[in-house]
GROMACS .gro file of C-alpha atoms in nm:
model
  224
    1MET     CA    1   0.003   0.005   0.000
    2THR     CA    2   0.133   0.344  -0.106
    3PHE     CA    3   0.072   0.650   0.099
    4ASP     CA    4  -0.162   0.904  -0.059
    5PRO     CA    5  -0.122   1.261   0.099
    6SER     CA    6  -0.457   1.350  -0.037
    7ARG     CA    7  -0.620   1.092   0.188
    8ARG     CA    8  -0.493   1.253   0.508
    9SER     CA    9  -0.791   1.373   0.715
   10GLU     CA   10  -0.866   1.750   0.753
   11GLY     CA   11  -0.849   1.703   1.132
   12SER     CA   12  -0.505   1.551   1.113
   13SER     CA   13  -0.387   1.829   0.886
   14ASP     CA   14  -0.526   2.089   1.138
   15PHE     CA   15  -0.353   1.908   1.418
   16LEU     CA   16  -0.019   1.890   1.247
   17SER     CA   17  -0.033   2.246   1.139
   18SER     CA   18  -0.128   2.378   1.477
   19ARG     CA   19   0.139   2.180   1.654
   20GLY     CA   20   0.380   2.299   1.400
   21ALA     CA   21   0.273   2.668   1.459
   22LEU     CA   22   0.338   2.612   1.832
   23LEU     CA   23   0.674   2.458   1.769
   24ALA     CA   24   0.776   2.735   1.505
   25GLY     CA   25   0.648   3.006   1.734
   26SER     CA   26   0.822   2.871   2.041
   27ALA     CA   27   1.149   2.839   1.846
   28LEU     CA   28   1.112   3.195   1.732
   29ALA     CA   29   1.038   3.319   2.074
   30LEU     CA   30   1.329   3.133   2.247
   31MET     CA   31   1.593   3.229   1.982
   32ALA     CA   32   1.506   3.594   2.064
   33LEU     CA   33   1.629   3.536   2.423
   34ARG     CA   34   1.989   3.571   2.316
   35ARG     CA   35   1.932   3.943   2.256
   36ALA     CA   36   1.704   4.012   2.543
   37GLY     CA   37   1.756   4.107   2.919
   38PRO     CA   38   1.571   4.048   3.238
   39LEU     CA   39   1.260   4.082   3.055
   40GLY     CA   40   1.363   3.867   2.778
   41LEU     CA   41   1.104   3.607   2.835
   42ALA     CA   42   0.844   3.874   2.785
   43VAL     CA   43   1.003   3.987   2.462
   44ALA     CA   44   1.034   3.621   2.340
   45ALA     CA   45   0.679   3.550   2.412
   46ALA     CA   46   0.582   3.745   2.089
   47GLY     CA   47   0.660   3.423   1.891
   48GLY     CA   48   0.452   3.229   2.137
   49ILE     CA   49   0.166   3.470   2.081
   50TRP     CA   50   0.198   3.435   1.703
   51ALA     CA   51   0.180   3.054   1.744
   52TRP     CA   52  -0.125   3.086   1.966
   53LYS     CA   53  -0.314   3.294   1.707
   54ARG     CA   54  -0.213   3.054   1.428
   55TRP     CA   55  -0.329   2.760   1.641
   56CYS     CA   56  -0.662   2.937   1.712
   57SER     CA   57  -0.721   2.996   1.339
   58GLU     CA   58  -0.642   2.635   1.247
   59SER     CA   59  -0.812   2.444   1.520
   60ASP     CA   60  -1.134   2.442   1.710
   61SER     CA   61  -0.982   2.679   1.982
   62THR     CA   62  -1.167   3.005   2.024
   63PRO     CA   63  -0.978   3.335   2.071
   64GLY     CA   64  -1.116   3.362   2.420
   65ALA     CA   65  -0.965   3.030   2.534
   66ARG     CA   66  -0.695   3.048   2.792
   67LEU     CA   67  -0.333   3.048   2.638
   68PRO     CA   68  -0.161   2.717   2.694
   69GLY     CA   69   0.172   2.746   2.867
   70ARG     CA   70   0.337   2.780   3.206
   71TRP     CA   71   0.491   3.039   3.426
   72LEU     CA   72   0.877   3.069   3.410
   73HIS     CA   73   1.089   3.204   3.688
   74ILE     CA   74   1.426   3.368   3.712
   75GLU     CA   75   1.625   3.468   4.015
   76ARG     CA   76   1.965   3.647   4.019
   77THR     CA   77   2.169   3.847   4.257
   78ILE     CA   78   2.449   4.093   4.226
   79SER     CA   79   2.663   4.303   4.463
   80ILE     CA   80   2.693   4.677   4.381
   81ALA     CA   81   2.948   4.899   4.552
   82ARG     CA   82   2.707   5.171   4.631
   83PRO     CA   83   2.488   5.243   4.925
   84ARG     CA   84   2.146   5.079   4.952
   85SER     CA   85   1.954   5.408   4.931
   86GLN     CA   86   2.129   5.501   4.608
   87VAL     CA   87   2.057   5.165   4.441
   88PHE     CA   88   1.695   5.172   4.556
   89ALA     CA   89   1.647   5.525   4.425
   90PHE     CA   90   1.765   5.421   4.083
   91TRP     CA   91   1.523   5.124   4.072
   92ARG     CA   92   1.245   5.340   4.205
   93ASP     CA   93   1.228   5.518   3.873
   94PRO     CA   94   1.157   5.274   3.587
   95THR     CA   95   1.207   5.527   3.328
   96ARG     CA   96   1.583   5.475   3.382
   97PHE     CA   97   1.558   5.102   3.283
   98PRO     CA   98   1.645   5.153   2.919
   99GLN     CA   99   2.001   5.263   3.042
  100PHE     CA  100   2.085   4.906   3.137
  101MET     CA  101   1.817   4.675   2.992
  102SER     CA  102   1.937   4.608   2.648
  103HIS     CA  103   1.606   4.534   2.477
  104VAL     CA  104   1.385   4.803   2.650
  105GLU     CA  105   1.312   5.085   2.407
  106SER     CA  106   1.122   5.311   2.647
  107VAL     CA  107   0.941   5.318   2.992
  108THR     CA  108   0.699   5.631   3.021
  109GLU     CA  109   0.516   5.723   3.329
  110THR     CA  110   0.141   5.716   3.287
  111GLY     CA  111   0.031   5.782   3.640
  112PRO     CA  112   0.138   5.735   4.009
  113ASP     CA  113   0.368   5.421   4.001
  114ARG     CA  114   0.221   5.324   3.650
  115HIS     CA  115   0.437   5.304   3.339
  116ARG     CA  116   0.399   5.211   2.981
  117TRP     CA  117   0.680   4.967   2.860
  118VAL     CA  118   0.795   4.929   2.494
  119VAL     CA  119   1.035   4.654   2.433
  120ARG     CA  120   1.189   4.518   2.115
  121GLY     CA  121   1.051   4.180   1.999
  122PRO     CA  122   1.163   3.934   1.724
  123LEU     CA  123   1.151   4.025   1.355
  124HIS     CA  124   1.176   4.398   1.429
  125THR     CA  125   0.851   4.403   1.622
  126SER     CA  126   0.770   4.600   1.935
  127LEU     CA  127   0.563   4.502   2.232
  128GLU     CA  128   0.388   4.719   2.483
  129TRP     CA  129   0.219   4.680   2.811
  130GLU     CA  130   0.149   4.884   3.122
  131ALA     CA  131   0.284   4.785   3.467
  132GLU     CA  132   0.230   4.904   3.819
  133LEU     CA  133   0.468   4.934   4.112
  134TYR     CA  134   0.314   4.815   4.446
  135ASP     CA  135   0.420   4.686   4.787
  136ILE     CA  136   0.705   4.926   4.804
  137GLU     CA  137   0.924   4.929   5.110
  138GLU     CA  138   1.155   5.220   5.114
  139ASP     CA  139   1.524   5.124   5.055
  140ARG     CA  140   1.422   4.764   5.094
  141ARG     CA  141   1.173   4.624   4.828
  142ILE     CA  142   0.999   4.700   4.508
  143ARG     CA  143   0.732   4.481   4.341
  144TRP     CA  144   0.568   4.513   4.010
  145ARG     CA  145   0.318   4.346   3.779
  146ALA     CA  146   0.159   4.387   3.440
  147VAL     CA  147  -0.185   4.538   3.444
  148PRO     CA  148  -0.453   4.335   3.287
  149PRO     CA  149  -0.541   4.303   3.000
  150ALA     CA  150  -0.184   4.229   2.898
  151ASP     CA  151  -0.071   4.006   2.617
  152ILE     CA  152   0.239   3.923   2.823
  153ARG     CA  153   0.177   3.847   3.183
  154ASN     CA  154   0.476   3.929   3.394
  155GLU     CA  155   0.559   4.027   3.751
  156GLY     CA  156   0.875   4.071   3.957
  157THR     CA  157   1.043   4.178   4.286
  158VAL     CA  158   1.364   4.322   4.357
  159THR     CA  159   1.511   4.358   4.717
  160PHE     CA  160   1.804   4.545   4.856
  161GLU     CA  161   2.023   4.435   5.148
  162ASP     CA  162   2.323   4.604   5.315
  163GLU     CA  163   2.663   4.448   5.255
  164PRO     CA  164   3.010   4.525   5.403
  165GLY     CA  165   3.181   4.830   5.262
  166ASP     CA  166   2.869   5.033   5.205
  167SER     CA  167   2.766   4.794   4.928
  168THR     CA  168   2.421   4.651   4.842
  169LEU     CA  169   2.308   4.303   4.742
  170VAL     CA  170   2.034   4.330   4.477
  171ARG     CA  171   1.809   4.020   4.447
  172LEU     CA  172   1.603   4.013   4.134
  173GLN     CA  173   1.309   3.771   4.097
  174LEU     CA  174   1.106   3.757   3.770
  175ALA     CA  175   0.816   3.553   3.655
  176TYR     CA  176   0.670   3.544   3.291
  177PHE     CA  177   0.379   3.333   3.147
  178ALA     CA  178   0.559   3.161   2.849
  179PRO     CA  179   0.322   3.018   2.578
  180GLY     CA  180   0.378   2.671   2.479
  181GLY     CA  181   0.409   2.493   2.814
  182GLU     CA  182   0.615   2.171   2.794
  183LEU     CA  183   0.659   2.218   2.414
  184GLY     CA  184   0.833   2.552   2.470
  185ALA     CA  185   1.035   2.399   2.742
  186LYS     CA  186   1.160   2.126   2.494
  187VAL     CA  187   1.245   2.381   2.231
  188ALA     CA  188   1.443   2.572   2.500
  189ARG     CA  189   1.648   2.275   2.584
  190MET     CA  190   1.708   2.202   2.205
  191LEU     CA  191   1.837   2.547   2.150
  192GLY     CA  192   2.042   2.570   2.468
  193GLU     CA  193   1.899   2.896   2.569
  194GLU     CA  194   1.958   3.026   2.922
  195PRO     CA  195   1.739   3.334   2.989
  196ASP     CA  196   1.873   3.364   3.352
  197VAL     CA  197   2.219   3.445   3.185
  198GLN     CA  198   2.066   3.738   2.997
  199ALA     CA  199   1.926   3.866   3.327
  200ALA     CA  200   2.267   3.849   3.477
  201ASP     CA  201   2.413   4.042   3.180
  202ASP     CA  202   2.163   4.323   3.247
  203LEU     CA  203   2.253   4.330   3.615
  204GLN     CA  204   2.613   4.355   3.528
  205ARG     CA  205   2.540   4.660   3.316
  206LEU     CA  206   2.346   4.810   3.600
  207LYS     CA  207   2.649   4.748   3.837
  208ARG     CA  208   2.888   4.914   3.587
  209LEU     CA  209   2.643   5.212   3.547
  210LEU     CA  210   2.594   5.281   3.914
  211GLU     CA  211   2.957   5.221   4.027
  212SER     CA  212   3.060   5.478   3.754
  213GLN     CA  213   2.845   5.750   3.916
  214PRO     CA  214   2.936   5.946   4.232
  215GLN     CA  215   2.835   5.777   4.557
  216THR     CA  216   2.546   5.954   4.731
  217GLY     CA  217   2.409   5.944   5.084
  218ALA     CA  218   2.070   5.886   5.210
  219ALA     CA  219   1.961   6.246   5.110
  220GLY     CA  220   2.078   6.193   4.747
  221GLY     CA  221   2.376   6.426   4.765
  222PRO     CA  222   2.717   6.336   4.686
  223LEU     CA  223   2.958   6.203   4.955
  224GLY     CA  224   3.293   6.345   5.013
   0.00000   0.00000   0.00000
């Protein structure tokens, strides 16, 4: 018996094309991680969103269905040779983030502790969402989260601890909803991507940036 492609059922074709879209979209998303930073997973999710739309158009899924996927988490720390108050003050103003986050095009204040993010996505695209700062403890902790509705769900926490020599330990925790679930995870392993390394790169840029500036005291003025 010979195989006749024309006899393949329409349902089988839809299944294969939708799975292929998820695989291709996941691959596109995860390859973008090499050029991203702490929010690299959010940028890379553009590929996953494209796969989801393709899957919806070629299967019985409806646009209102929940996006398949899973939350991914990153945690990195770095020691910065600047006082805790100075490091906290820098993080307290997200409009400064493009100075050290390589993929962030702009962060614009839209209201008290609310900002519009524009980040570079794959294939010369841009992604935008609004995020809010909350649960802020002066000189100790800042938390943020994307405001619904958002194509890219993300949230994070950064904490600040004193270290010897008037230095600060910065601990960054990030979480993103990555479309594709286990399929995306398998593609990530195949491509050998390590998004936590990208987060570490941005923190290194932050360290160089802050340590190149004059040291300030609690009141924000230069020391010495």
